[in-house]
Coordinates of C-alpha atoms in Angstrom, one line a residue:
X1 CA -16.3 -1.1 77.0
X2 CA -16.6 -4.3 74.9
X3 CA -21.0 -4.2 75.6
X4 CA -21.0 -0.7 74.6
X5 CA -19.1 -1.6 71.3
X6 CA -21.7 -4.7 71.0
X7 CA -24.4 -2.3 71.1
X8 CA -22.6 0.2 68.8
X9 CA -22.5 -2.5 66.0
X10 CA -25.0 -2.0 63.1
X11 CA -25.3 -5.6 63.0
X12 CA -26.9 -5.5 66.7
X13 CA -28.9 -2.4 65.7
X14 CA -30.3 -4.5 62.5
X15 CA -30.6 -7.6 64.4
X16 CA -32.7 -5.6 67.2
X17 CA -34.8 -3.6 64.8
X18 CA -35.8 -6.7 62.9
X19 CA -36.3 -9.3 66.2
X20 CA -38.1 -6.7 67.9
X21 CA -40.3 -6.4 64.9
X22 CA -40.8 -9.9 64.5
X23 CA -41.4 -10.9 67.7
X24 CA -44.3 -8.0 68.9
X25 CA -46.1 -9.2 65.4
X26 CA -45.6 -12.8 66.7
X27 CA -47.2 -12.3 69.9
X28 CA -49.7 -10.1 68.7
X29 CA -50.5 -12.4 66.2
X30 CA -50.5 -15.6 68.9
X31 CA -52.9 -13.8 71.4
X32 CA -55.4 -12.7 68.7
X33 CA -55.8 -16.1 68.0
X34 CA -56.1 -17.4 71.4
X35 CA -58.4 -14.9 72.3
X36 CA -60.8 -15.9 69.1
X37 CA -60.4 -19.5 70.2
X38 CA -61.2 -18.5 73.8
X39 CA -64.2 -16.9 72.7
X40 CA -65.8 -19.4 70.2
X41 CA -68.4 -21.6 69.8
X42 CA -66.2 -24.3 71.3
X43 CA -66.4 -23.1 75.1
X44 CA -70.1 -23.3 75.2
X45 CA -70.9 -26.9 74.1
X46 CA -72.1 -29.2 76.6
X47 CA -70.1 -30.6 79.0
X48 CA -71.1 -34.2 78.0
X49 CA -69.1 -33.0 74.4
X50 CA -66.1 -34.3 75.9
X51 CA -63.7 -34.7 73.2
X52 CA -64.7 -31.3 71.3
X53 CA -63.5 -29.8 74.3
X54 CA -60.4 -32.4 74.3
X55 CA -60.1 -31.2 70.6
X56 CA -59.9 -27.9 71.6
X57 CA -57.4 -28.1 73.6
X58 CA -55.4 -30.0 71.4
X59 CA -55.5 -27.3 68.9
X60 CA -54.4 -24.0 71.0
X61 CA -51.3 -26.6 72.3
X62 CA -50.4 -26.9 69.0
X63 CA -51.1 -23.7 68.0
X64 CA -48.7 -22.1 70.8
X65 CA -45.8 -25.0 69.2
X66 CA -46.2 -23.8 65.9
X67 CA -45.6 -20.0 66.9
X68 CA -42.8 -20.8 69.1
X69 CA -41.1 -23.1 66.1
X70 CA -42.1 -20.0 63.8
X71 CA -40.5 -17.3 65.9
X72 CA -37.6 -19.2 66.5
X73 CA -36.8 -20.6 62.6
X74 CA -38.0 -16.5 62.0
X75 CA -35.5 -15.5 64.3
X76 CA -32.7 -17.6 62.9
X77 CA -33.7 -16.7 59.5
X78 CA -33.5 -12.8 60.3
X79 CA -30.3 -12.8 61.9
X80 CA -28.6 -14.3 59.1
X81 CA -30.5 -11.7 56.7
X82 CA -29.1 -9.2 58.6
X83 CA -25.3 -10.7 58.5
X84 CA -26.0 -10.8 54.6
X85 CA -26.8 -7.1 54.8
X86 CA -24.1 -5.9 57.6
X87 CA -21.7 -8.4 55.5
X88 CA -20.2 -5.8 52.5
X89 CA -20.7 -2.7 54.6
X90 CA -17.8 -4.7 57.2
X91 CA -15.9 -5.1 53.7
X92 CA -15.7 -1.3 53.4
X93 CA -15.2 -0.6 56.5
X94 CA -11.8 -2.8 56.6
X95 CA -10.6 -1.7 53.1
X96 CA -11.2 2.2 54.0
X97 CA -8.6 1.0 56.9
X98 CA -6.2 -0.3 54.2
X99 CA -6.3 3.1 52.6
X100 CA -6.0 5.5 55.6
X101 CA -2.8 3.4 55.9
X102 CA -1.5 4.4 52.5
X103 CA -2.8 1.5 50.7
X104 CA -4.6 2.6 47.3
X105 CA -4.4 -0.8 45.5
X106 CA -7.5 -1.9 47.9
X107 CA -10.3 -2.7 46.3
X108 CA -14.2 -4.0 47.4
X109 CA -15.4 -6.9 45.2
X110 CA -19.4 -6.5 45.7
X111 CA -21.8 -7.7 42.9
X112 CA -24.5 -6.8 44.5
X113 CA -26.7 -3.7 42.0
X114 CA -28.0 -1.9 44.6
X115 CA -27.3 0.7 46.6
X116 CA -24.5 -0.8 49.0
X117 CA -22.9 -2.3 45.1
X118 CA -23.2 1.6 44.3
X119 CA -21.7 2.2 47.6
X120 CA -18.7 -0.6 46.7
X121 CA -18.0 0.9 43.3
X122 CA -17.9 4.7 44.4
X123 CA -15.1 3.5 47.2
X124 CA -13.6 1.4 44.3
X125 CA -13.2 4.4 42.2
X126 CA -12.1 7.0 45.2
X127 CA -9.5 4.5 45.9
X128 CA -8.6 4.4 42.5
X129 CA -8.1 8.2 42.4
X130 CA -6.0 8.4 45.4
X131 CA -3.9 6.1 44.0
X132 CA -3.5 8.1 41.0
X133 CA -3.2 11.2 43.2
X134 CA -0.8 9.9 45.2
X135 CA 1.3 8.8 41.6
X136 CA 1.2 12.4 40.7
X137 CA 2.3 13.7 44.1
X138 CA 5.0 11.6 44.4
X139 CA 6.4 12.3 40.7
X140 CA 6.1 16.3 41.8
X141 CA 7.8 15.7 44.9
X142 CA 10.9 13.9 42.4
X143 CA 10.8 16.3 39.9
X144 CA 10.8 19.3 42.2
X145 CA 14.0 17.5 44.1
X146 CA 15.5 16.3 40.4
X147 CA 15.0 20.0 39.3
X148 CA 16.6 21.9 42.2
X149 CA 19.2 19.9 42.4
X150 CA 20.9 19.6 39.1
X151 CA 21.5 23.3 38.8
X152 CA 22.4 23.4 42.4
X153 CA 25.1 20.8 41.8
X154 CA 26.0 22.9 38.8
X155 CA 26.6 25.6 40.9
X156 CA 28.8 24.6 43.6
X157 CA 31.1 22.5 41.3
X158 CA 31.7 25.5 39.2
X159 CA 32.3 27.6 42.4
X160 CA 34.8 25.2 43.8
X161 CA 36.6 25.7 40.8
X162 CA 36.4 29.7 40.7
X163 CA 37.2 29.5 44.3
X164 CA 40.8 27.2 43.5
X165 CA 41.9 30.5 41.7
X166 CA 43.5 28.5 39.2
X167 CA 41.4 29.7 36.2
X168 CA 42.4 31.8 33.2
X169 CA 40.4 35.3 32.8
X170 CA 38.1 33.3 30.2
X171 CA 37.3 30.1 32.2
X172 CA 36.1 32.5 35.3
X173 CA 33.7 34.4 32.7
X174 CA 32.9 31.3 31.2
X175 CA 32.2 29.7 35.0
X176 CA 30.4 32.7 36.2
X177 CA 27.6 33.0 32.9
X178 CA 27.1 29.4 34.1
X179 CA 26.5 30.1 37.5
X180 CA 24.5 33.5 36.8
X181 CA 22.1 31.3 34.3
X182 CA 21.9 28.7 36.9
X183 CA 20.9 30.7 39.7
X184 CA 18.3 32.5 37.2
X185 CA 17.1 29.0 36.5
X186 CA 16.2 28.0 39.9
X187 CA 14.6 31.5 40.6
X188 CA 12.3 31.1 38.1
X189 CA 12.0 27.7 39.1
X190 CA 10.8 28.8 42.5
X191 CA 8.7 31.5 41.2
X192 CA 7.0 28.9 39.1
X193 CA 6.1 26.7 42.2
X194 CA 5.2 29.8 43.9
X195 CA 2.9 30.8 41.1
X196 CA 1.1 27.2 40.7
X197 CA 0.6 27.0 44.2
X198 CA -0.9 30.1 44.4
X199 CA -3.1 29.2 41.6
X200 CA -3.9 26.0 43.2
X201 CA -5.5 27.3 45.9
X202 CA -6.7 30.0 44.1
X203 CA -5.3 32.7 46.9
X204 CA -5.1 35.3 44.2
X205 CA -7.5 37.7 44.3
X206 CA -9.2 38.3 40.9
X207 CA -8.1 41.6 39.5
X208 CA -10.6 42.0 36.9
X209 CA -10.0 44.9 34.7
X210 CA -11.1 46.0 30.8
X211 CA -8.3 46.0 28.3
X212 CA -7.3 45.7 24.7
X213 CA -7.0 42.3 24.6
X214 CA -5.4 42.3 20.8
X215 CA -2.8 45.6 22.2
X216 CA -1.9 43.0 25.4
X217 CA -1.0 40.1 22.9
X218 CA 1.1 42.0 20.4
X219 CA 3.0 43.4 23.6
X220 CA 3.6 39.9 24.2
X221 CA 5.1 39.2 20.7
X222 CA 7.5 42.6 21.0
X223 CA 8.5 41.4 24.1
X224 CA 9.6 38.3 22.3
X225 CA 11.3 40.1 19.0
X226 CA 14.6 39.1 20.1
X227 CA 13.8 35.3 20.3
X228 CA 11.6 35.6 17.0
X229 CA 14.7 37.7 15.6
X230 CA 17.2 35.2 16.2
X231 CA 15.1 32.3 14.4
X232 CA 14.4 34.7 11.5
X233 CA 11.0 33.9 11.8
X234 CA 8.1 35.4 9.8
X235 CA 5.1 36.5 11.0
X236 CA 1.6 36.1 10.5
X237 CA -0.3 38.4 12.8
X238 CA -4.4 38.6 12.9
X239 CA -5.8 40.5 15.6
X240 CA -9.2 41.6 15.7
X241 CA -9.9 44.4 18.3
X242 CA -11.7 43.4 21.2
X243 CA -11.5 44.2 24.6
X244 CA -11.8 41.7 27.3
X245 CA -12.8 42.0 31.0
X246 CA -10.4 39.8 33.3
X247 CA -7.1 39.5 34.9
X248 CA -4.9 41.6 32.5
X249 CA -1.5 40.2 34.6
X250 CA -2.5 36.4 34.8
X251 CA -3.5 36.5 31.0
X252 CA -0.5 38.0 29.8
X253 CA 1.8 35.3 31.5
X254 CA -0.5 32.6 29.2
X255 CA 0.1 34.7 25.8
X256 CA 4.2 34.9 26.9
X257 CA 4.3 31.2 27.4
X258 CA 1.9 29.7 24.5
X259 CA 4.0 32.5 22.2
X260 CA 7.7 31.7 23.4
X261 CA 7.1 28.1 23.3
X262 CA 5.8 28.6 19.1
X263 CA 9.1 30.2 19.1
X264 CA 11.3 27.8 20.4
X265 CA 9.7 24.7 18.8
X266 CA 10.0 26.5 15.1
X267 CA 12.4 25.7 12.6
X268 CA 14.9 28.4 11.8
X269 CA 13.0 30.4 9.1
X270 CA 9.9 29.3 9.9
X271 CA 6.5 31.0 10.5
X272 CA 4.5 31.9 13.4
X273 CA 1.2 32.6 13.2
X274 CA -1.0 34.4 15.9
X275 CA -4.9 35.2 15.7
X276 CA -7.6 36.9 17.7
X277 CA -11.1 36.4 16.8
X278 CA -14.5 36.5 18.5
X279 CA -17.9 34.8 17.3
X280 CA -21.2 33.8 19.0
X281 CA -19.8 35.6 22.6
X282 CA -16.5 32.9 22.2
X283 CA -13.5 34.7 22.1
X284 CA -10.7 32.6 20.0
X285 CA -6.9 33.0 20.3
X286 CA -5.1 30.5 18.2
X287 CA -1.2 29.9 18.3
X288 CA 0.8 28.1 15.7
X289 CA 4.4 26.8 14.4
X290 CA 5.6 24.9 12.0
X291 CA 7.8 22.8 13.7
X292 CA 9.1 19.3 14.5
X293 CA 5.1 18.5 16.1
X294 CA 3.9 16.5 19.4
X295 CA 4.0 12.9 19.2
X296 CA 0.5 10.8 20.2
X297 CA 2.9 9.8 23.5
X298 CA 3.7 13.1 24.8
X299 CA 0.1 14.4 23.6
X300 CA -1.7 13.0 26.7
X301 CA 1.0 14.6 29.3
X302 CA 1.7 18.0 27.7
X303 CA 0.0 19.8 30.5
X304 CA 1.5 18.0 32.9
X305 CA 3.8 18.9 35.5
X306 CA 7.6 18.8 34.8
X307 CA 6.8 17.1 32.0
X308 CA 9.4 18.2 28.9
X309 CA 8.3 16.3 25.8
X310 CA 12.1 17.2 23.7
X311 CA 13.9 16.0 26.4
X312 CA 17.2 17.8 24.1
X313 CA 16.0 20.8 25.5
X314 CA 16.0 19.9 28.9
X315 CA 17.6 23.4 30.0
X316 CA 15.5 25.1 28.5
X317 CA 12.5 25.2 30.8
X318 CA 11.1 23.2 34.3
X319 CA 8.5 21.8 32.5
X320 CA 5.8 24.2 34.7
X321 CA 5.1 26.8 31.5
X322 CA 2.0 24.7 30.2
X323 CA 0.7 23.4 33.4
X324 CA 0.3 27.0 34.5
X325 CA -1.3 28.5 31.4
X326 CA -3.7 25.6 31.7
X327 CA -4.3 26.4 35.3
X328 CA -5.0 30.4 35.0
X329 CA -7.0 29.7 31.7
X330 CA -9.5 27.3 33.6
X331 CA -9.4 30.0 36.5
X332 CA -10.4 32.1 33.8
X333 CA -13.5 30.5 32.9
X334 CA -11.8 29.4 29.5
X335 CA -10.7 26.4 27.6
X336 CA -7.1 25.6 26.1
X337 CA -6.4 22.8 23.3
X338 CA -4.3 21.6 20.7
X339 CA -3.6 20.1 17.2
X340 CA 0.1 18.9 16.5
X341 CA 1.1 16.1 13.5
X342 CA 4.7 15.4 13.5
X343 CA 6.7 17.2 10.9
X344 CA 4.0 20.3 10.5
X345 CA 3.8 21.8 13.9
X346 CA 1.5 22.5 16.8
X347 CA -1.5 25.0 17.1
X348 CA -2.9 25.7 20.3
X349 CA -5.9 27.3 21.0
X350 CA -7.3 29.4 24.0
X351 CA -11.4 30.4 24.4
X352 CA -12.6 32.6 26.4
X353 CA -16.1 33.9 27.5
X354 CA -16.7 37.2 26.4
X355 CA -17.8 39.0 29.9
X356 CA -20.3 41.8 29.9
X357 CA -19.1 45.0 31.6

């Protein structure tokens, strides 16, 4: 088992390749030579030309020496060569063992620029990735658990104390709205998951139809009156007519989201401003309040998962809302941004490609 390994090792294969090489080239070399000495001038003086033929001699002895010395120093030479080769490609080879057992922090130090340095960096970056995929997973995994179980706590402390029966009529209504708005939390909760892992692996078939993509967003905004009502807000409504060709239920959930969340980062009187537009075949939606802003901080992790940046309003969403518009925009073919300064509000911004058909 241990010869077959030997012979499995690139540094035989190298060293093999290379010797073999070296040594037919040798040999060649050495009997071309002995065969031009053989056949010279030299074998055909007289015999009384004693110490030519002496000389002669001599010369193919130390000939033969100096090939033997040649190959062998070669030899030597070559198989170290090849170690220096074989050498960083070990050093991968062990580290991509450090990170099939979990460890990301492993890193290959090669200077080298060519390709086995390429080779070095691209593992030096995958590692780095995995590492920061494996951050990422982890933090979902806690945030999924922290996020089921607060409201499941919730609920069962609050049933305990309905089940004591030692509540007046308004604690059990009070203790029952909290367990109804609880239990609606983690169902939308779950049907959030549900929806970003569908989206993830992108199970859902595409239902591309043609619809009024202005009619579809101002349904969104009367399906929101009561939370625009209650704010007092004023609106600022633009929509151009156009129609769009795509998946009329996925791009609904983003216009509900991006509009609700305008809504419930506005100041009380404030404005909300909604506009459709399409130029050059780029179809613009833009989506603004004038509320407390994004700070630089929370800017880079908006779109991330669980990630709340007004952590005041911590029950007032899972922290999925963005991180799925993102995702079915991007399944969409389409881009989403934003602008936010502290003080003056957010604007975010969806484009879309205008599809033929």
């Amino acid at each position: 088992m241990k010869k077959l390994r030997f012979f499995n090792s690139i540094y035989t294969k190298f060293a093999l390749i290379f010797l073999g090489i070296w040594w037919l080239l040798n040999t060649l070399t050495f009997w071309v030579i002995m065969w031009i000495m053989s056949n010279s001038v030299f074998s055909e003086l007289d015999v009384d030309r004693f110490e030519f033929h002496a000389e002669f001699q001599r010369m193919r002895v130390a000939t033969g020496i100096t090939f033997q010395v040649s190959a062998i120093i070669g030899t030597i030479i070559i198989l170290l060569a090849v170690r220096k080769i074989v050498k960083p490609i070990k050093l991968i080879s062990e580290a991509s063992k450090e990170v099939a057992k979990g460890n990301f922090d492993t890193q290959v130090i090669i200077k080298s620029k060519d390709e086995i340095g390429q080779l070095a960096a691209d593992f030096n970056l995958m590692s780095k990735e995995l590492k920061s995929i494996d951050s990422i997973h982890k933090d979902f995994v806690s945030n999924v658990s922290h996020e089921f179980k607060t409201p499941i706590t919730s609920i069962k402390g609050f049933a305990k104390l309905i089940n004591d029966g030692k509540l007046s009529a308004d604690q059990l209504q009070e203790y029952s709205d909290i367990i109804v708005n609880e239990s609606e939390r983690l169902s939308l909760l779950s049907s959030n998951l549900l929806r970003l892992s569908e989206l993830d692996s992108k199970s859902i078939r595409e239902q591309a139809t043609k619809f009024s993509l202005d009619e579809q967003i101002r349904k969104s905004i009367l399906i929101l009156e009561a939370d625009w009502t209650k704010k007092n807000l004023n609106l600022d409504i633009d929509l151009e007519k156009i129609s769009y060709l795509g998946d009329e239920h996925l791009l609904q959930q983003v216009w509900l989201n991006l509009i609700q969340n305008a809504i419930k980062f506005s100041n009380q009187n404030g404005v909300l401003r909604v506009s459709l537009h399409k130029s050059d075949g780029i179809i613009r939606v833009d989506i603004a309040d004038n509320g407390k802003g994004i700070s630089d901080k929370d800017k880079q992790r908006i779109f991330d998962r669980f990630y709340k940046a007004d952590k005041s309003r911590s029950k007032d969403g899972n922290g999925l809302g963005l991180a799925i518009v993102k995702k079915i925009v991007e399944l969409s073919s389409g881009e989403i941004y934003f602008e936010s300064e502290l003080g003056k509000g957010s604007i975010f911004t969806v484009e879309l490609k205008e599809v033929p058909g």
